[in-house]
PDB file of C-alpha atoms in Angstrom:
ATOM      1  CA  UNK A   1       0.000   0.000   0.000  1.00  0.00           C
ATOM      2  CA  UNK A   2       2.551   2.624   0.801  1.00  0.00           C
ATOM      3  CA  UNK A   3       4.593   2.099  -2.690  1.00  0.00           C
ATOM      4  CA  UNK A   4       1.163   2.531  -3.756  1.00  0.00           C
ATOM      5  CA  UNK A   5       0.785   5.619  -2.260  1.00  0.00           C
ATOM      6  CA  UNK A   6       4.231   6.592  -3.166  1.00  0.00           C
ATOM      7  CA  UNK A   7       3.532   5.931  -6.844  1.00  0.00           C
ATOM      8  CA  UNK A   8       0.157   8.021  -6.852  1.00  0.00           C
ATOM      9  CA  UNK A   9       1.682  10.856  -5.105  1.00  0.00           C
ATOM     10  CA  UNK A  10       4.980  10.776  -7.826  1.00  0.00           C
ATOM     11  CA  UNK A  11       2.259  10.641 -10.095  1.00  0.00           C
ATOM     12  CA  UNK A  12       0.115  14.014  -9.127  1.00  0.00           C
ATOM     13  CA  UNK A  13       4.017  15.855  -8.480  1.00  0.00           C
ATOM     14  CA  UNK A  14       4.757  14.881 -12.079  1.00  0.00           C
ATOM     15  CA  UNK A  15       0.668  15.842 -13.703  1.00  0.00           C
ATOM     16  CA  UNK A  16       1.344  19.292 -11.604  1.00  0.00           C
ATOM     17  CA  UNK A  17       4.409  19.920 -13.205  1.00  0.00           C
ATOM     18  CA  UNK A  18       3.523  19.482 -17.086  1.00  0.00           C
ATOM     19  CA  UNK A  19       0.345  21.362 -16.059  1.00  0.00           C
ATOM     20  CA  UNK A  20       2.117  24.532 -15.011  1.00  0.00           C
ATOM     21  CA  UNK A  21       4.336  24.332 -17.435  1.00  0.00           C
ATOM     22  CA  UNK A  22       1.428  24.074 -20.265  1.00  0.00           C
ATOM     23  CA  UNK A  23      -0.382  26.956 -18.441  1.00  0.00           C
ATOM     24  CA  UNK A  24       3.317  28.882 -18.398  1.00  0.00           C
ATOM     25  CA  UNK A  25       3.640  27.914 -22.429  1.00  0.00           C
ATOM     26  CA  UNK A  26      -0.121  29.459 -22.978  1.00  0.00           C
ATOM     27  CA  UNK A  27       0.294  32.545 -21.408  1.00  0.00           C
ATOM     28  CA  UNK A  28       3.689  33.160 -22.880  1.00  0.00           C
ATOM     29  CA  UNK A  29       1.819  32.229 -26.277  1.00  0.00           C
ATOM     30  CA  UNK A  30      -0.642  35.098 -25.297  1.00  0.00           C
ATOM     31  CA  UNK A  31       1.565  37.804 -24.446  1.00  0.00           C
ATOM     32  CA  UNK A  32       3.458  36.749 -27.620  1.00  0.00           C
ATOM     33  CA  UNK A  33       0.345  36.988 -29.832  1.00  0.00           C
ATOM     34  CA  UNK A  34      -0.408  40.331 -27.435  1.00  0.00           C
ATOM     35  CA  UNK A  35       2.599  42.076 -28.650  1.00  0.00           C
ATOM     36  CA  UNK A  36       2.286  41.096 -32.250  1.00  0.00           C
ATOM     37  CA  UNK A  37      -1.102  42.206 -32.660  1.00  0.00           C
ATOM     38  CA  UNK A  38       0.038  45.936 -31.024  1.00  0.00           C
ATOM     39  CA  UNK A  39       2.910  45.969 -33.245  1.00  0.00           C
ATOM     40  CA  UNK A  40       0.756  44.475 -36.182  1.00  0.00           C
ATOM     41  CA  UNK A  41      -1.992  47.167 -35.854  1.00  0.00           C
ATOM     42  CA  UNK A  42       0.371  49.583 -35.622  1.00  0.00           C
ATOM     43  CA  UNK A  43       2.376  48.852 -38.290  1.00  0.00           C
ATOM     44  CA  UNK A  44      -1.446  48.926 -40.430  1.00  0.00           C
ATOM     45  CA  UNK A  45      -1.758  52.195 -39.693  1.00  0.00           C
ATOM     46  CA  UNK A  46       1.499  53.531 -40.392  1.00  0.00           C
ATOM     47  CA  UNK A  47       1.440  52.168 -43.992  1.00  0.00           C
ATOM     48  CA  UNK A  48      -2.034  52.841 -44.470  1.00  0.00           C
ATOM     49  CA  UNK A  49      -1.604  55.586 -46.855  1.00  0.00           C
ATOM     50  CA  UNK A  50       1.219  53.732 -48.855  1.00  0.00           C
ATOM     51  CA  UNK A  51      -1.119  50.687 -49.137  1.00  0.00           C
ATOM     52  CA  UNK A  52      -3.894  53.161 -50.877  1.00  0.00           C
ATOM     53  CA  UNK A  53      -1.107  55.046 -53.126  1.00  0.00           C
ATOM     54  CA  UNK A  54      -0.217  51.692 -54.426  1.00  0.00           C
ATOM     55  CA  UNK A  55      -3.508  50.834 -55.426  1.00  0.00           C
ATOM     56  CA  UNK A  56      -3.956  54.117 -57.338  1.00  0.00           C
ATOM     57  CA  UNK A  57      -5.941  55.555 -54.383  1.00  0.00           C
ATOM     58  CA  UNK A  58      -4.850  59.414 -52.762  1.00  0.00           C
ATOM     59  CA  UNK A  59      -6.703  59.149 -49.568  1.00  0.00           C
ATOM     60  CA  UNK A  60      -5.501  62.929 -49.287  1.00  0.00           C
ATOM     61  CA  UNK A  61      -8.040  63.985 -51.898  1.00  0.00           C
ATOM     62  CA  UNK A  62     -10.466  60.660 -52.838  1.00  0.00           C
ATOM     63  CA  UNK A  63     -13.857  61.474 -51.844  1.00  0.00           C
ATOM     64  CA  UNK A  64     -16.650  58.318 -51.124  1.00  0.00           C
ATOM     65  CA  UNK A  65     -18.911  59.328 -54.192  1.00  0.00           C
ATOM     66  CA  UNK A  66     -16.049  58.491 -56.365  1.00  0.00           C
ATOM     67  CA  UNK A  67     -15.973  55.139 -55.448  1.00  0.00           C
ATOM     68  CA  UNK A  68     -19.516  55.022 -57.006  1.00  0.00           C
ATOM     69  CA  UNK A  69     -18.272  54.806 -60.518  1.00  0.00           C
ATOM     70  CA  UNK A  70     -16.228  52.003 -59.866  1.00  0.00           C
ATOM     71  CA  UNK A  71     -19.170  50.033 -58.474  1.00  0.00           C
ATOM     72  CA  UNK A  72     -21.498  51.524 -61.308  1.00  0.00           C
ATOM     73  CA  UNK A  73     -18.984  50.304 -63.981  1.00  0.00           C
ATOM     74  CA  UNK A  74     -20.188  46.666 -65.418  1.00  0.00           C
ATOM     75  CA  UNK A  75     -16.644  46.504 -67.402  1.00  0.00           C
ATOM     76  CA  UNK A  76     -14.342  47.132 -64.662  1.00  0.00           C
ATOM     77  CA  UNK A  77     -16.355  44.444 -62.335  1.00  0.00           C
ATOM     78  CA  UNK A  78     -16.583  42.191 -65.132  1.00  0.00           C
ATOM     79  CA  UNK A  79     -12.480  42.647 -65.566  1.00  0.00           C
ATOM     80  CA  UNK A  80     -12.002  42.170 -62.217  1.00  0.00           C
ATOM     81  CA  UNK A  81     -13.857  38.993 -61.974  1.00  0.00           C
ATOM     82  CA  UNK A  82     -12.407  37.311 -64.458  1.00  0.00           C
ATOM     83  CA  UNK A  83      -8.902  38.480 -62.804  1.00  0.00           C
ATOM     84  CA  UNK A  84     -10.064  36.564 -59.897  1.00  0.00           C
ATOM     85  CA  UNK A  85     -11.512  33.600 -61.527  1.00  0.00           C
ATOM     86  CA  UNK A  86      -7.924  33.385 -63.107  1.00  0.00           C
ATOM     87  CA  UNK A  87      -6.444  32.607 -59.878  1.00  0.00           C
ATOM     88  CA  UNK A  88      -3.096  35.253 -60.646  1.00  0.00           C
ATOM     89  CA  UNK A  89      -1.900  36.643 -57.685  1.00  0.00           C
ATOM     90  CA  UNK A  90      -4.824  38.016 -54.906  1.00  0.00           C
ATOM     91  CA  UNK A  91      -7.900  38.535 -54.916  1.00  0.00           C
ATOM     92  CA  UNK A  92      -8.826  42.156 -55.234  1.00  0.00           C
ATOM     93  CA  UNK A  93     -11.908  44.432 -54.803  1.00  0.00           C
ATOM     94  CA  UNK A  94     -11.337  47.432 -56.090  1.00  0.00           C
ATOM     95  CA  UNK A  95     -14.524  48.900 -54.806  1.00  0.00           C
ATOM     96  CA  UNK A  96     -13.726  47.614 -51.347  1.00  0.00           C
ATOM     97  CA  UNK A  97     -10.072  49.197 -51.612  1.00  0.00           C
ATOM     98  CA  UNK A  98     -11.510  52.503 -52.939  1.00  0.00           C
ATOM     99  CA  UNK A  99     -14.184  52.927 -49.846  1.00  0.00           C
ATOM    100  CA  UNK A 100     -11.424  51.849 -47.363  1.00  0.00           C
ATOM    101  CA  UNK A 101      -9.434  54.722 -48.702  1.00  0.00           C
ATOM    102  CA  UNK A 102     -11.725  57.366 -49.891  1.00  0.00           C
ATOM    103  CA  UNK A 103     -12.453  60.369 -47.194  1.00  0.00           C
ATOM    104  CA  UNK A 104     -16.520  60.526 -46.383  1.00  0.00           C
ATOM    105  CA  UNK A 105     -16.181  64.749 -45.874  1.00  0.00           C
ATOM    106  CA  UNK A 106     -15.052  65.228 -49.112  1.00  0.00           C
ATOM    107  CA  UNK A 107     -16.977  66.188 -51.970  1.00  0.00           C
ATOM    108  CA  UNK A 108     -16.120  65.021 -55.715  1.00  0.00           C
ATOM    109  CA  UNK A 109     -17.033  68.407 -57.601  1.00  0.00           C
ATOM    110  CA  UNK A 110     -17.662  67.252 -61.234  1.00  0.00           C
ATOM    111  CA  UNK A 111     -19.750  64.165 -59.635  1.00  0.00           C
ATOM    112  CA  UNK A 112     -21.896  66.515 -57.851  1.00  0.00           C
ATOM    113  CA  UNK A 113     -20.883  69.992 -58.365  1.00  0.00           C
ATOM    114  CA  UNK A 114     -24.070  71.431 -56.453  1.00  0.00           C
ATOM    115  CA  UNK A 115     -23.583  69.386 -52.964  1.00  0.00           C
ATOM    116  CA  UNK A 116     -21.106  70.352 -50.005  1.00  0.00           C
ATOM    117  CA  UNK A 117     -20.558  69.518 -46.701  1.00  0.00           C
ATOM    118  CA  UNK A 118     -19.504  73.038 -45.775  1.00  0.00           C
ATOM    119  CA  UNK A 119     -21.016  73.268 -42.061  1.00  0.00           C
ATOM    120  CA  UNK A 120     -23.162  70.047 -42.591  1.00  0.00           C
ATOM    121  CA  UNK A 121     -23.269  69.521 -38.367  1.00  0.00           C
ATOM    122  CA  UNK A 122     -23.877  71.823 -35.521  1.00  0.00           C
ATOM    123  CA  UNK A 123     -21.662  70.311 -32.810  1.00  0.00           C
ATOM    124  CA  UNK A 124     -18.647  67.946 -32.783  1.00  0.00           C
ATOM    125  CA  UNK A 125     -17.383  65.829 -29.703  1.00  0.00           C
ATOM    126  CA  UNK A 126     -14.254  64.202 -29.760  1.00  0.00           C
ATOM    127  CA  UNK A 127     -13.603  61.859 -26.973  1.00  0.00           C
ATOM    128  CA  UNK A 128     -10.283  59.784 -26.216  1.00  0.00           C
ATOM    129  CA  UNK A 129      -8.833  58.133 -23.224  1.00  0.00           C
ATOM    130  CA  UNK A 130      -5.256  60.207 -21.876  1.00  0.00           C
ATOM    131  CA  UNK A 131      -4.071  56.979 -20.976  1.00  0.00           C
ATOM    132  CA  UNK A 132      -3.407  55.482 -24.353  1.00  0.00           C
ATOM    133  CA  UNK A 133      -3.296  58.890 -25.807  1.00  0.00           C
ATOM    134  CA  UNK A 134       0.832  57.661 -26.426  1.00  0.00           C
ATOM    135  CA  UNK A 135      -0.590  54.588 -28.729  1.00  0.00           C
ATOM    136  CA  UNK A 136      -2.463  57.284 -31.251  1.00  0.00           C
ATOM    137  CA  UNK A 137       0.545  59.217 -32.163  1.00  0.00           C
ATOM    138  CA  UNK A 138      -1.698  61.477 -35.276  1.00  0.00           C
ATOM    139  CA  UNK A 139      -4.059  62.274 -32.673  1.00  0.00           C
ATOM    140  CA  UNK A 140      -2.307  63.147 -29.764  1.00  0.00           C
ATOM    141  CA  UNK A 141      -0.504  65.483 -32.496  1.00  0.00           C
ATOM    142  CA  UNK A 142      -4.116  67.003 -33.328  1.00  0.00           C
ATOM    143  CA  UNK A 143      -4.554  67.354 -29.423  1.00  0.00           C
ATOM    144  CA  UNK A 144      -1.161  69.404 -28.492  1.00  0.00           C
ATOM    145  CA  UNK A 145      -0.898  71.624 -32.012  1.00  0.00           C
ATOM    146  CA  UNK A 146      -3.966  72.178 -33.658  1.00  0.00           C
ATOM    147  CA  UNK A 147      -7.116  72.294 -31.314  1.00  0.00           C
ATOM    148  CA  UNK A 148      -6.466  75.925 -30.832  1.00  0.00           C
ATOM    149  CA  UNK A 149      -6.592  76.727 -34.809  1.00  0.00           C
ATOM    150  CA  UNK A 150     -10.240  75.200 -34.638  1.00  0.00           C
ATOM    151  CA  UNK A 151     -11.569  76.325 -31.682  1.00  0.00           C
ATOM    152  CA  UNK A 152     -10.642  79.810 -33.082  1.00  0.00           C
ATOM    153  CA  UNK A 153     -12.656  78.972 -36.105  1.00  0.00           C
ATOM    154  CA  UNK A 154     -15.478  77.194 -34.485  1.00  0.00           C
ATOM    155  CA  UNK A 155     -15.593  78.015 -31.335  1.00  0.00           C
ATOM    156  CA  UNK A 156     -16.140  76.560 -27.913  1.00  0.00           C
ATOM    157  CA  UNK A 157     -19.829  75.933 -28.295  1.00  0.00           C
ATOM    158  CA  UNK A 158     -19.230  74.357 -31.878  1.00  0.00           C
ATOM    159  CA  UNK A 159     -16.020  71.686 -30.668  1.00  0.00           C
ATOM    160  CA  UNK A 160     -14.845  69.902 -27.281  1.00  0.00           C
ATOM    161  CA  UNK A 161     -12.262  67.430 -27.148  1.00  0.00           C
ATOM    162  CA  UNK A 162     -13.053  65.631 -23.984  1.00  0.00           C
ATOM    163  CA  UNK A 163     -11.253  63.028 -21.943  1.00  0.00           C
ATOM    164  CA  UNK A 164     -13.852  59.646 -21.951  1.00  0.00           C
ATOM    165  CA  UNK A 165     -13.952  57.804 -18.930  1.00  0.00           C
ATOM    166  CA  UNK A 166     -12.223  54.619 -18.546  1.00  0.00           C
ATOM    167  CA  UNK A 167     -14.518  52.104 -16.335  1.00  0.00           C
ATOM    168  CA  UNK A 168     -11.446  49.532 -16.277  1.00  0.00           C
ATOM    169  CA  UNK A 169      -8.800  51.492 -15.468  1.00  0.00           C
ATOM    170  CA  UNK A 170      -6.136  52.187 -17.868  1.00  0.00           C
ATOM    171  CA  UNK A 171      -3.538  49.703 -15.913  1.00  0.00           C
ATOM    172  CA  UNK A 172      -5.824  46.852 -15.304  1.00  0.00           C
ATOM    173  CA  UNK A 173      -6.812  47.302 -18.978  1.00  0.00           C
ATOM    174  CA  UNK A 174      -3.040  47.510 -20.054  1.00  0.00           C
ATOM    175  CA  UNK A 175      -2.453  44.063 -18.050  1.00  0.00           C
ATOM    176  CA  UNK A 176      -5.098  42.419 -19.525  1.00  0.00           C
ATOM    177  CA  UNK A 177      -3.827  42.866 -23.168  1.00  0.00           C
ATOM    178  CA  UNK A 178      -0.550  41.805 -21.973  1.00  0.00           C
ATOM    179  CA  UNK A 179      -2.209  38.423 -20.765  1.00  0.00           C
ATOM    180  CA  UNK A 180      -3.605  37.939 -24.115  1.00  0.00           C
ATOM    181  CA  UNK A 181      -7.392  39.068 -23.200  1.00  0.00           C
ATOM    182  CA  UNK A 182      -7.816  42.634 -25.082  1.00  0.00           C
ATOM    183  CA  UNK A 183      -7.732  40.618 -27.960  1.00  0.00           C
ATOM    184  CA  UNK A 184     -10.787  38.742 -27.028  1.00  0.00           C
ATOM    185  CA  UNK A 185     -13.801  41.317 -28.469  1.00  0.00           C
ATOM    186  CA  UNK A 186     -12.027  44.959 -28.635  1.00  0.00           C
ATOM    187  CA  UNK A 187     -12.143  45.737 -24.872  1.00  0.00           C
ATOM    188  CA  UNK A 188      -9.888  48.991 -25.291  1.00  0.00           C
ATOM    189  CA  UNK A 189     -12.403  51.997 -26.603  1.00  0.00           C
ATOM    190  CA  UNK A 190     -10.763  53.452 -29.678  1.00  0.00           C
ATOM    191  CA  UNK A 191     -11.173  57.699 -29.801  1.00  0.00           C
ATOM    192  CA  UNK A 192     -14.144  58.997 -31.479  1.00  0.00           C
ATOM    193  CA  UNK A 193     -15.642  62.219 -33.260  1.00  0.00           C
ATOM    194  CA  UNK A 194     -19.210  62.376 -32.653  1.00  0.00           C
ATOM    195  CA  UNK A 195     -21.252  64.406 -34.704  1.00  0.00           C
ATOM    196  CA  UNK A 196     -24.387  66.306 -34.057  1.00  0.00           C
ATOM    197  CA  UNK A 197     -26.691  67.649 -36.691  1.00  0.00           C
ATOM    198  CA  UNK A 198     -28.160  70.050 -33.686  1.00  0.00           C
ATOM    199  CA  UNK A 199     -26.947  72.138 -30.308  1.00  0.00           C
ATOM    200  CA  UNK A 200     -28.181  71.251 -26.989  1.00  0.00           C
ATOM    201  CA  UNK A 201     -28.387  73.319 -24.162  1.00  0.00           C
ATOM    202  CA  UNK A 202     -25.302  73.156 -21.701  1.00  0.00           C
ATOM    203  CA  UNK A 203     -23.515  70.718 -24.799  1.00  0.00           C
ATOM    204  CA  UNK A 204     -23.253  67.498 -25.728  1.00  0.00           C
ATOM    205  CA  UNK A 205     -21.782  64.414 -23.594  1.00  0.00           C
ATOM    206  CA  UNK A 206     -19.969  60.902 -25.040  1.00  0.00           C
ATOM    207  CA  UNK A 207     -23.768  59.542 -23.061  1.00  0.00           C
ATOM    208  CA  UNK A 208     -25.066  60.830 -26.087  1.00  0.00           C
ATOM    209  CA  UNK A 209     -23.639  58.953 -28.874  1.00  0.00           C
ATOM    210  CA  UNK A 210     -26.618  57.142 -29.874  1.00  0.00           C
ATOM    211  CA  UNK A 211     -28.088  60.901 -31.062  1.00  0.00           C
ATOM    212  CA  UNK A 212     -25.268  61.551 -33.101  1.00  0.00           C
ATOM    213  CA  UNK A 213     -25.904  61.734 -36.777  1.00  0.00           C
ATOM    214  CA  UNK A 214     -22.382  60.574 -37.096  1.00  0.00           C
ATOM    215  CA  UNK A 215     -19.787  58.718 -35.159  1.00  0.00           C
ATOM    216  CA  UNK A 216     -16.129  58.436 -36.769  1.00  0.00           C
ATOM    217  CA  UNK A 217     -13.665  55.772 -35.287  1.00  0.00           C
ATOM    218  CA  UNK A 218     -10.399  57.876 -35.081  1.00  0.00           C
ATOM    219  CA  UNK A 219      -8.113  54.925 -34.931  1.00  0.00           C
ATOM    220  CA  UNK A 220      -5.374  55.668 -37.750  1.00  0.00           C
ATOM    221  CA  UNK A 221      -6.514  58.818 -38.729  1.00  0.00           C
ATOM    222  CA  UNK A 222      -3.717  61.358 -40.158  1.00  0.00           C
ATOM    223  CA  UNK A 223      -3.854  64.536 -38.234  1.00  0.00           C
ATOM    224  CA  UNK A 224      -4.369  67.000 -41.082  1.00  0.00           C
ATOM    225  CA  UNK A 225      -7.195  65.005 -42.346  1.00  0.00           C
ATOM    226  CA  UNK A 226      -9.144  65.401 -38.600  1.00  0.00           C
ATOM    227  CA  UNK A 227      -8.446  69.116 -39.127  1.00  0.00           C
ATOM    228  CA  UNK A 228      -9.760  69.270 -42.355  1.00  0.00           C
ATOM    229  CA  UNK A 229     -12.344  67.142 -41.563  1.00  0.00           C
ATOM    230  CA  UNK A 230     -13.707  69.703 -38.243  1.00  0.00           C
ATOM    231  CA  UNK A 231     -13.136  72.841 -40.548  1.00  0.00           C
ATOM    232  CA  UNK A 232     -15.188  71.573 -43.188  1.00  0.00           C
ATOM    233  CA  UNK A 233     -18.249  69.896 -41.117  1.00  0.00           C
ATOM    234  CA  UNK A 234     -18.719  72.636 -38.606  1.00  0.00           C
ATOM    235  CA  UNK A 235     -19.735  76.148 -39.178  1.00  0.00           C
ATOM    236  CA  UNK A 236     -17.845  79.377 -38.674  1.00  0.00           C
ATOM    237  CA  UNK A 237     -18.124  81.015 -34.841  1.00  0.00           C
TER     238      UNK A 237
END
């Protein structure tokens, strides 16, 4: 009975080792996969703009209702299927491409030379958490240098840039994508512009979202193009 014992309790010491050490391999696996995804992401933004020039897309200048003709055109889709159906090289979608590149507050002039967005919304709200402020370089750019220029433009009761509130704290939050878990549904809010076709009395809040006409994920956004963007949407002071 007691070599019996013996064995058995050998047996547990050994199960308890190659368990922690399969729990050590999957979080190391995690925080591997952690930092690859933060480097990966960021390395997507950073090239964004070279991966659109090398499609024959200026993100700079391409406005959404371009991107129209290219879905209107039967030839080019019919071109582009047969591509495909060939098998050479990957499979593209140029209308896809041209909508992931093309700037919604720009107007094509010749495509509709009577519409603008000139002062299209009432209010804008940009919210952002000073925590990861550091992971949103364009932004945090925006922030420090130009915020003035538009306030001076629009005015106080036309633009806020608020800090959001973070409910998880920004180093529990930080720890948890380390370990492998941000990745798990998007748990870190990206910054926002929210957009409001109307004032309110004493000014919109980020509770408000759901009223905005429009609500613009800032994640990879060049800094001139928020600029633009504000001085275009929002009416003079």
């Amino acid at each position: 009975k007691l070599h019996i014992q013996l064995f058995r309790l050998v047996l547990v010491l050994s199960l308890s080792k190659k368990i922690s050490a399969m729990i050590q391999s999957i979080v190391n696996m995690l925080l591997m996969l952690a930092i690859l995804t933060c480097f990966g992401s960021q390395l997507a933004i950073a090239v964004s703009d070279e991966w659109c020039l090398e499609r024959g897309f200026d993100p700079s200048n391409l406005s959404c209702d371009t991107c129209r003709l290219l879905e209107e055109s039967t030839t080019l889709l019919s071109l582009q299927k047969k591509k495909n159906a060939a098998g050479a090289g990957e499979p593209i979608d140029l209308v896809a491409e041209c909508r992931t590149c093309c700037q919604s507050h720009k107007v094509n002039p010749i495509l509709d030379p009577g519409k603008s967005l000139r002062g299209k919304y009432r209010y804008a709200l940009l919210t952002y958490n000073d925590f990861h402020l550091d992971q949103h370089g364009e932004l945090k750019d925006f922030i420090e240098r130009d915020i003035d220029d538009v306030l001076s433009f629009k005015g106080e009761n036309r633009f806020q840039a608020v800090k959001s509130e973070d409910p998880s704290g920004g180093a529990s939050m930080d720890m948890m994508m380390m370990m492998g878990m941000g990745m798990m549904g998007g748990l870190r809010e990206p910054p926002k512009l929210m957009l409001f076709e109307k004032q309110k009395k004493g000014g919109w809040s980020e509770e408000d979202e759901e009223e905005a006409g429009e609500v613009i994920n800032l994640r990879g956004w060049k800094r001139e193009d928020i600029k633009d963007m504000l001085l275009t949407l929002l009416p003079n002071a």
